[in-house]
Structure formats: structure tokens, C-alpha cells
JSON list of C-alpha atoms in Angstrom, two decimals:
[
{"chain": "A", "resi": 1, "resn": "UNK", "atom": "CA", "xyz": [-96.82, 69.14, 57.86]},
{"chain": "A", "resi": 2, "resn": "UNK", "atom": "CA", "xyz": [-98.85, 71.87, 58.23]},
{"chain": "A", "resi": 3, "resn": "UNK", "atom": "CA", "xyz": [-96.73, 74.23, 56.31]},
{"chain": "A", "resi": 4, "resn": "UNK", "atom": "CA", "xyz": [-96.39, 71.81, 53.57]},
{"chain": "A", "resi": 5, "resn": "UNK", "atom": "CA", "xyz": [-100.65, 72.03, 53.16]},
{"chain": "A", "resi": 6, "resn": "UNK", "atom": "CA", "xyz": [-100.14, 75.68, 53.22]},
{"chain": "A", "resi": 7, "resn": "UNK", "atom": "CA", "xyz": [-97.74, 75.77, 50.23]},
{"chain": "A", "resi": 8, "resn": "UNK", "atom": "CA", "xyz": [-99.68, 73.37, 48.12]},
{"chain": "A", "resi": 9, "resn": "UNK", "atom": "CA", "xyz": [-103.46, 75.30, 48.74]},
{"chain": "A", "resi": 10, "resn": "UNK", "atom": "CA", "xyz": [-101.53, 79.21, 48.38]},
{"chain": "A", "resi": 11, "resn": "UNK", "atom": "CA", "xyz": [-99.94, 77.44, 44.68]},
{"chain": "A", "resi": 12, "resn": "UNK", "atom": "CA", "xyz": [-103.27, 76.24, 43.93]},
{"chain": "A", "resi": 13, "resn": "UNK", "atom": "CA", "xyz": [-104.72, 79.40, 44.73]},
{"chain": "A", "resi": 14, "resn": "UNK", "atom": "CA", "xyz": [-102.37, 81.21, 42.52]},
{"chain": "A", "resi": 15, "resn": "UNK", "atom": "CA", "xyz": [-102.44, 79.11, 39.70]},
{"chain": "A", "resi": 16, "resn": "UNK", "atom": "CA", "xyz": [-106.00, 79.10, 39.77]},
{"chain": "A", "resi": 17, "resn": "UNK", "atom": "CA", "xyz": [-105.86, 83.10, 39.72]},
{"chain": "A", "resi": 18, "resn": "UNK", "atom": "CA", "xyz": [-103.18, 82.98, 36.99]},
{"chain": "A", "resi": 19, "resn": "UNK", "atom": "CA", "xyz": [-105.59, 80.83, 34.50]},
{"chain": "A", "resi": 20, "resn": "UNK", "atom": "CA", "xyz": [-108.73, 82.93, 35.41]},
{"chain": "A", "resi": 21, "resn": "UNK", "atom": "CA", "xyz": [-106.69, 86.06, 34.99]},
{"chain": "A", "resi": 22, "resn": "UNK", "atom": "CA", "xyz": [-105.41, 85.12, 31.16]},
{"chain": "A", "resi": 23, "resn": "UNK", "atom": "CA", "xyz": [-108.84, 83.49, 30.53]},
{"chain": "A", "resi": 24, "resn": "UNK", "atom": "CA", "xyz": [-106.79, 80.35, 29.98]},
{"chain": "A", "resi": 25, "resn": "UNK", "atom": "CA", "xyz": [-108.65, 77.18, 29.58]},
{"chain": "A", "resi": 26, "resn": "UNK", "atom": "CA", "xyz": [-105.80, 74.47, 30.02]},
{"chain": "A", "resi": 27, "resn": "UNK", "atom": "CA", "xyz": [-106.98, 70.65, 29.87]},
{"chain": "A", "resi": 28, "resn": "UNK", "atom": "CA", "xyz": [-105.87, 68.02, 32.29]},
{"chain": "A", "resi": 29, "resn": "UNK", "atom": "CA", "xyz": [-102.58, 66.97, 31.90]},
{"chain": "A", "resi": 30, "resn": "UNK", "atom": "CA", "xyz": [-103.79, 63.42, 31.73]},
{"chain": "A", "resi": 31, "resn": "UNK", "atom": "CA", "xyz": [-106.91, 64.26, 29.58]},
{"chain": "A", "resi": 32, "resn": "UNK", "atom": "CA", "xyz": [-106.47, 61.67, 26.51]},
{"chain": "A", "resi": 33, "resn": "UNK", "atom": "CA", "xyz": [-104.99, 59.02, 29.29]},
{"chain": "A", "resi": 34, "resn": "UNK", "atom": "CA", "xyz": [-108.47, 59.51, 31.35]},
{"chain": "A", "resi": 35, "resn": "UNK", "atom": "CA", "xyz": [-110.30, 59.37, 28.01]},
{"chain": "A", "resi": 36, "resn": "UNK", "atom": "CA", "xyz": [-109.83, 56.43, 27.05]},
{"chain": "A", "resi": 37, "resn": "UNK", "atom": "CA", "xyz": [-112.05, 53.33, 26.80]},
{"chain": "A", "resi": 38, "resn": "UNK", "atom": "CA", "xyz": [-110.94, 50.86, 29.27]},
{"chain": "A", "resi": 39, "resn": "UNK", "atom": "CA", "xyz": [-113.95, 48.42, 29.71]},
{"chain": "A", "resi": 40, "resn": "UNK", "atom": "CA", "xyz": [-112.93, 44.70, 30.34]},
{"chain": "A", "resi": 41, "resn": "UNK", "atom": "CA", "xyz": [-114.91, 41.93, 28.37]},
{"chain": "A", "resi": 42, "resn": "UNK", "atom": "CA", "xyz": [-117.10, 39.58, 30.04]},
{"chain": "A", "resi": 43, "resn": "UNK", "atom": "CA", "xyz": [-114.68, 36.46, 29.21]},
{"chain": "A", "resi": 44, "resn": "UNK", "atom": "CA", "xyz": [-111.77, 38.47, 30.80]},
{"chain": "A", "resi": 45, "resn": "UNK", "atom": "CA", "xyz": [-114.34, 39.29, 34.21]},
{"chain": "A", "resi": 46, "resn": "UNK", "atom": "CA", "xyz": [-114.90, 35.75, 34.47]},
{"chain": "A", "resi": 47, "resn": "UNK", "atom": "CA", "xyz": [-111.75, 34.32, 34.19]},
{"chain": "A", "resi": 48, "resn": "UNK", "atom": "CA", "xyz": [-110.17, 36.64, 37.09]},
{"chain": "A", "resi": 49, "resn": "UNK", "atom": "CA", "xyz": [-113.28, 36.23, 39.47]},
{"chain": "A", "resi": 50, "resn": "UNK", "atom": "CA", "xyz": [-112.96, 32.59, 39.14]},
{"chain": "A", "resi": 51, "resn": "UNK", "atom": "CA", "xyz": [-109.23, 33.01, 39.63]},
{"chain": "A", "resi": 52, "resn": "UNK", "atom": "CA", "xyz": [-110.13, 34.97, 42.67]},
{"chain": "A", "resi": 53, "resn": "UNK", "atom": "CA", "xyz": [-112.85, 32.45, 43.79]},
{"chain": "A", "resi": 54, "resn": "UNK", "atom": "CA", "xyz": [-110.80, 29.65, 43.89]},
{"chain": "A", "resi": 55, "resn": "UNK", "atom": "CA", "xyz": [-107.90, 31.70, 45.25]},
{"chain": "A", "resi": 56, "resn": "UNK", "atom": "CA", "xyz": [-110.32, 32.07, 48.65]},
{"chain": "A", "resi": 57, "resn": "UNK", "atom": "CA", "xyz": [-111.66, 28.65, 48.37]},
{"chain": "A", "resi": 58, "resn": "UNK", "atom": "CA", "xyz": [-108.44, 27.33, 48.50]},
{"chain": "A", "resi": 59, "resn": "UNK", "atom": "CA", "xyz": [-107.19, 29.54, 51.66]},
{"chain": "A", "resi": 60, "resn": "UNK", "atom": "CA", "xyz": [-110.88, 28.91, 53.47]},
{"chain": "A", "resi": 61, "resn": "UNK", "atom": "CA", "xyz": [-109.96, 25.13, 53.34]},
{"chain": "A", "resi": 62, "resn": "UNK", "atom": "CA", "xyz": [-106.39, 25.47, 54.67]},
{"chain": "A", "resi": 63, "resn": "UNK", "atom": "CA", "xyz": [-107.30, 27.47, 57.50]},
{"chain": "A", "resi": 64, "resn": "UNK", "atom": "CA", "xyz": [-109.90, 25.01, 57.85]},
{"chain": "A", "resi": 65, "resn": "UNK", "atom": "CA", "xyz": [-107.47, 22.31, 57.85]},
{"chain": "A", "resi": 66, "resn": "UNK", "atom": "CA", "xyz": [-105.40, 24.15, 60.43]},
{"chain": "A", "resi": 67, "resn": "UNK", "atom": "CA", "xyz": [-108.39, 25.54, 62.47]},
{"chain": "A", "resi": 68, "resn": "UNK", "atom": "CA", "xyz": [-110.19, 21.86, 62.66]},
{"chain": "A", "resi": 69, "resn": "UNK", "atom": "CA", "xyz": [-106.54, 20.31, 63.53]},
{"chain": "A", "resi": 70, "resn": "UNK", "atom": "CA", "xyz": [-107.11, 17.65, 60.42]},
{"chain": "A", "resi": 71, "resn": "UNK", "atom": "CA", "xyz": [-103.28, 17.66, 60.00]},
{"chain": "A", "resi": 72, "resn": "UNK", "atom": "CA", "xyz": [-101.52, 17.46, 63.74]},
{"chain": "A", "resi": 73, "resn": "UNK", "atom": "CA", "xyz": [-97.99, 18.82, 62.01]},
{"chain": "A", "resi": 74, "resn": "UNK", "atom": "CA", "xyz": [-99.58, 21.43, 59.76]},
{"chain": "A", "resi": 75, "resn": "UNK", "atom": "CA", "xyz": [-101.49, 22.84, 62.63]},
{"chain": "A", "resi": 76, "resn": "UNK", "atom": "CA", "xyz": [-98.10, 23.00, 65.50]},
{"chain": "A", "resi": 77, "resn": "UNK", "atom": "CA", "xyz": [-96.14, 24.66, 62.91]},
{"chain": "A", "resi": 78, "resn": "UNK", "atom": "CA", "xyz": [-98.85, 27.10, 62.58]},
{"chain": "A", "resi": 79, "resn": "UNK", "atom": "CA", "xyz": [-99.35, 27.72, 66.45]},
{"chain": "A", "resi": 80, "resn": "UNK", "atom": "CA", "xyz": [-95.52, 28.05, 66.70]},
{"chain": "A", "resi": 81, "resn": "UNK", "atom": "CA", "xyz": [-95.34, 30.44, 63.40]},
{"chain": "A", "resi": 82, "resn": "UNK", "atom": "CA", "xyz": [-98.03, 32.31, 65.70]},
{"chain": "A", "resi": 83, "resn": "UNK", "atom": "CA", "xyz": [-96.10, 31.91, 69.01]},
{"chain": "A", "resi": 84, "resn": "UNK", "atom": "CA", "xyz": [-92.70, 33.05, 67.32]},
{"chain": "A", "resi": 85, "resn": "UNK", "atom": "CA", "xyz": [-94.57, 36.08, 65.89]},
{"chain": "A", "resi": 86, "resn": "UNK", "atom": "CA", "xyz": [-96.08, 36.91, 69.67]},
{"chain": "A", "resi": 87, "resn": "UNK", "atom": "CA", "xyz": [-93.09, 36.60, 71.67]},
{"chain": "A", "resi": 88, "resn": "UNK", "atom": "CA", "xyz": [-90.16, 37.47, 69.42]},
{"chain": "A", "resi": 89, "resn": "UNK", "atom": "CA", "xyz": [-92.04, 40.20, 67.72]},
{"chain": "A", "resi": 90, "resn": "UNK", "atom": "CA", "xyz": [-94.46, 42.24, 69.56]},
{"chain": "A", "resi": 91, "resn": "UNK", "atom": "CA", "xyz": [-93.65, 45.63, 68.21]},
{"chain": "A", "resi": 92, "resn": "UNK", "atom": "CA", "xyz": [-94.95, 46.05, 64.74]},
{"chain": "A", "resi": 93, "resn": "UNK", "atom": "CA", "xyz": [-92.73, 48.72, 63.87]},
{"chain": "A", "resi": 94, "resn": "UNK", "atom": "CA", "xyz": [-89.69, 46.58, 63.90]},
{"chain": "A", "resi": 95, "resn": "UNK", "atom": "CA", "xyz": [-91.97, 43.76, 61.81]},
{"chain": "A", "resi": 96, "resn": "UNK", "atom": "CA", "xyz": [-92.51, 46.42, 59.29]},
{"chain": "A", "resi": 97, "resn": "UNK", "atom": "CA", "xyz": [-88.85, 48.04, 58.93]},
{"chain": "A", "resi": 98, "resn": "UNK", "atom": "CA", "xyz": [-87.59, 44.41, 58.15]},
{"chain": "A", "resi": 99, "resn": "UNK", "atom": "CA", "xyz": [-90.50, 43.58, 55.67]},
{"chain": "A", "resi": 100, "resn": "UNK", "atom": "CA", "xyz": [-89.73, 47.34, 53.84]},
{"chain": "A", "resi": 101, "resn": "UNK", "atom": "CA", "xyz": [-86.20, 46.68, 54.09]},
{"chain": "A", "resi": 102, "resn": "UNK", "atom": "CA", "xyz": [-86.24, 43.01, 52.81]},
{"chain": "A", "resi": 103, "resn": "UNK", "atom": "CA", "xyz": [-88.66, 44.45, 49.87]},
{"chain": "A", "resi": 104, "resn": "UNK", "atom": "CA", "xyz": [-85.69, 46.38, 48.43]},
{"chain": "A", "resi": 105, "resn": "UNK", "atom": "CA", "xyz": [-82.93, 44.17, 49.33]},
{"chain": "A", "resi": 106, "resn": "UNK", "atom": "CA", "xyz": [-83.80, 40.70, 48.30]},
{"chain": "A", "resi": 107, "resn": "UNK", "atom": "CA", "xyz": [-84.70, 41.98, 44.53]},
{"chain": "A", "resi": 108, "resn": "UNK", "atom": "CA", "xyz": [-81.00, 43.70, 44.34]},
{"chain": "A", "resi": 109, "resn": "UNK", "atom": "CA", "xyz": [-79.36, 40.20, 46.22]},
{"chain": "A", "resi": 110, "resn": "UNK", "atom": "CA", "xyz": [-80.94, 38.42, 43.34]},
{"chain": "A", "resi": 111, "resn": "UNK", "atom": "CA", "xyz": [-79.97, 40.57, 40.60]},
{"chain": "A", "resi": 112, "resn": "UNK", "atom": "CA", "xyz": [-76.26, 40.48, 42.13]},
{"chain": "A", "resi": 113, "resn": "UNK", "atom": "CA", "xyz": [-76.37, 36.62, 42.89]},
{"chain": "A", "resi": 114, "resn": "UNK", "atom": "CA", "xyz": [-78.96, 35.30, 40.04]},
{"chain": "A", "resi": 115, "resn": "UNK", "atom": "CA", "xyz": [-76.55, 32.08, 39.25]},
{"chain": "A", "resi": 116, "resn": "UNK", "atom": "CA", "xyz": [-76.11, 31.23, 42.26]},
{"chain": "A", "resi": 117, "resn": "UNK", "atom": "CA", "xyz": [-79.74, 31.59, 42.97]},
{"chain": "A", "resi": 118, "resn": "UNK", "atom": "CA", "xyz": [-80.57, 29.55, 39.94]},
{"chain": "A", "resi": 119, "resn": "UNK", "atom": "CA", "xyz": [-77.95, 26.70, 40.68]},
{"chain": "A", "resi": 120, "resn": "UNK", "atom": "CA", "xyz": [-79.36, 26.88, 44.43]},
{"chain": "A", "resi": 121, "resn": "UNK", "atom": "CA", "xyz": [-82.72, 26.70, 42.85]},
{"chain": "A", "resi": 122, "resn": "UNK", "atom": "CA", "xyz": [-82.06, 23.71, 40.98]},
{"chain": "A", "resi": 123, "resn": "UNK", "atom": "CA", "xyz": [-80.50, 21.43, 43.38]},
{"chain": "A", "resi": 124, "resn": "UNK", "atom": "CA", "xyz": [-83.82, 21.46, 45.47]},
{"chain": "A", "resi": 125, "resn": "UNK", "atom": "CA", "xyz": [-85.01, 17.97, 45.68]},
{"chain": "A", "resi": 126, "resn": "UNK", "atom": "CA", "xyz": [-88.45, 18.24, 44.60]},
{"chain": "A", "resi": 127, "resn": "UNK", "atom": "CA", "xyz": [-90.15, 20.74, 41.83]},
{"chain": "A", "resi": 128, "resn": "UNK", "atom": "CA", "xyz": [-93.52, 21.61, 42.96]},
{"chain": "A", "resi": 129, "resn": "UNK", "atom": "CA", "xyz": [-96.36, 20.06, 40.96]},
{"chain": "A", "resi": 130, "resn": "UNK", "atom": "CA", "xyz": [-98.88, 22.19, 38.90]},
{"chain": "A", "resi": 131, "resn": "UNK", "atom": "CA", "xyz": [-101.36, 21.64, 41.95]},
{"chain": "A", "resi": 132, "resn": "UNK", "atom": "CA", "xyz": [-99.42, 22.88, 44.87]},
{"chain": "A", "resi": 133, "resn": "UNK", "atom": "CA", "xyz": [-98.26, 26.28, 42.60]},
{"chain": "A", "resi": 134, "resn": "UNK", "atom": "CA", "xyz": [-101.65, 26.97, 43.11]},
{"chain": "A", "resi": 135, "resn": "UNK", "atom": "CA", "xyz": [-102.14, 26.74, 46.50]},
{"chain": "A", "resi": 136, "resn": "UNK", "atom": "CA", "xyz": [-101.66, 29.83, 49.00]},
{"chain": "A", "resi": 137, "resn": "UNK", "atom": "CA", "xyz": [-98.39, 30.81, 49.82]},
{"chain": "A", "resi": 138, "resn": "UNK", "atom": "CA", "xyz": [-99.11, 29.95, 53.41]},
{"chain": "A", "resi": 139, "resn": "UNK", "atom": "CA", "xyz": [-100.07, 27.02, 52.36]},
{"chain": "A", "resi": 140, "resn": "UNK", "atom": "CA", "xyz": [-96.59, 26.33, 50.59]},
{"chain": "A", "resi": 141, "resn": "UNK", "atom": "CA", "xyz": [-94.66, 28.01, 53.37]},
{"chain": "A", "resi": 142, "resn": "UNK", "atom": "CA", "xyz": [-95.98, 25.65, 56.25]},
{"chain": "A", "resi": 143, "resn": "UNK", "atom": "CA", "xyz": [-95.49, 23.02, 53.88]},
{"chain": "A", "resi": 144, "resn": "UNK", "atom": "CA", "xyz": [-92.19, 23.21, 52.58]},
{"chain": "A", "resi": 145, "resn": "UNK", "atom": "CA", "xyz": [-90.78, 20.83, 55.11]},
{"chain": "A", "resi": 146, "resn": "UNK", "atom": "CA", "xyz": [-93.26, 17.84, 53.98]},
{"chain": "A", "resi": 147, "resn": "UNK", "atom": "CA", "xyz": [-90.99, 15.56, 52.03]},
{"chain": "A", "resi": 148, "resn": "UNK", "atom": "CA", "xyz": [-90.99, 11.75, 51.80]},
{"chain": "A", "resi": 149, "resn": "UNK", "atom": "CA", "xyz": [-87.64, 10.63, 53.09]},
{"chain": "A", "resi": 150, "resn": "UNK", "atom": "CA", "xyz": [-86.58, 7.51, 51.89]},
{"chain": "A", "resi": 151, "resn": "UNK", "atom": "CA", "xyz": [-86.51, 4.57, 54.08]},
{"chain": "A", "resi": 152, "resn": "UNK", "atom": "CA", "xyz": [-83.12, 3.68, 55.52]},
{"chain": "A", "resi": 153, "resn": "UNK", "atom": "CA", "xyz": [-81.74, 0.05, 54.98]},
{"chain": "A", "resi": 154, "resn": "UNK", "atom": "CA", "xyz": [-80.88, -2.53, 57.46]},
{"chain": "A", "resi": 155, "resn": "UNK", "atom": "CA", "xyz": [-82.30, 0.24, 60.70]},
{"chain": "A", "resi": 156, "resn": "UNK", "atom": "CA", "xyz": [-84.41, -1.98, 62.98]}
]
């Protein structure tokens, strides 16, 4: 590491020499990028901080929901999510080679299997409403497994 910080400030130094030396006066590489006018109108500001407002609201009152136990099954499958994550996964290292490894794998799994993904997709038995896409994913994660069932005939 430390030779690596030696290489990049001795090429600095040079280069810096070299352009003094032929009284060079090169601009930024990125000058007309950096240049540029990149103010955001007021409409657009308020739009994303209300996106981002209700965003937290939204994720204050589920972990308020889970915190206050208002929902007894929302709140187990949260301690358990916990528990799991305690006891089956205590060294972080491990947590974060899977989570970098699933980052590039699942993309390329879906590019290889998109029909089947699609087809799998579309035999789910319930498309969430406009409400619930806008919940936390937390939120839809603990609860995916919330689905009426119907009632079954002729069990007493």
C-alpha cells in the first residue's frame, strides 16, 4: 500500500515539474463537465423531499408497529429475522461476501433465466396494490407471507 502512495505522489510530482518546466497551462480534463449549470428547480426539490419524507414516515410507523407489538405475527417474524441473523450469522464478513456475491449473480441469473422469471412472476397469486409498492421493502419482505387463504368447505 505504501508503495502504491509512493508511485502516485513521485508521478504527480513529475508531471507537475513537466507542466511548470514547458510553461504548459493544461485545463482539467473534466473542465466543461464541471462547468456546467446543474441547479435543480424548486418543483423538482419538492417533489423528492416529499418522496423522501414519506419514505421515513412510512418506515418510522412500521418499526413502530413492530417496536409497540401492534401486529403479534409481524413483530415474531421480526425477532426471528433478528435471531436468525444473531446466531446463524455472527461474522459480518461472511454476511458481506454473500450480499457482494449475490449483487453480481442474481442480475446475470435473470438475464440467463428472464422467461422463466417472468412466467414465475406471473403465477404469483396476488399483484401488489399501488399502496403496498410504496411501502419499505422491509415492510414487504416481513409481509409477503400475509395472504387470505380461502376458507375450506365442509372442515368442522
Amino acid at each position: 500500500m505504501l508503495s502504491l502512495i509512493t508511485v502516485m505522489v513521485v508521478f504527480v510530482g513529475i508531471s507537475t515539474l513537466m507542466q511548470a518546466i514547458a510553461c504548459d497551462t493544461v485545463t482539467h480534463p473534466f473542465h466543461s463537465t464541471l462547468s456546467r449549470d446543474i441547479t435543480i428547480s424548486e418543483e423538482t426539490k419538492q417533489v423528492i423531499s416529499d418522496i423522501i419524507i414519506s419514505f421515513i414516515n412510512s418506515t418510522i410507523d412500521f418499526i413502530a408497529r413492530i417496536v409497540l407489538v401492534q401486529s403479534f405475527g409481524l413483530t415474531f417474524r421480526a425477532v426471528m429475522l433478528l435471531w436468525i441473523i444473531w446466531a446463524h450469522v455472527s461474522d459480518m464478513c461472511v454476511m458481506l461476501m454473500f450480499c457482494t456475491c449475490a449483487v453480481f449473480i442474481i442480475p446475470k441469473f435473470y438475464d440467463q433465466n428472464e422467461r422463466l422469471c417472468d412466467e414465475a412472476i406471473e403465477f404469483t397469486p396476488r399483484t401488489p396494490s399501488r399502496e403496498s409498492s410504496r411501502r419499505p421493502l422491509f415492510h414487504l419482505m416481513m409481509t409477503a407471507g400475509n395472504r387470505r387463504r380461502a376458507p375450506r368447505i365442509g372442515v368442522t
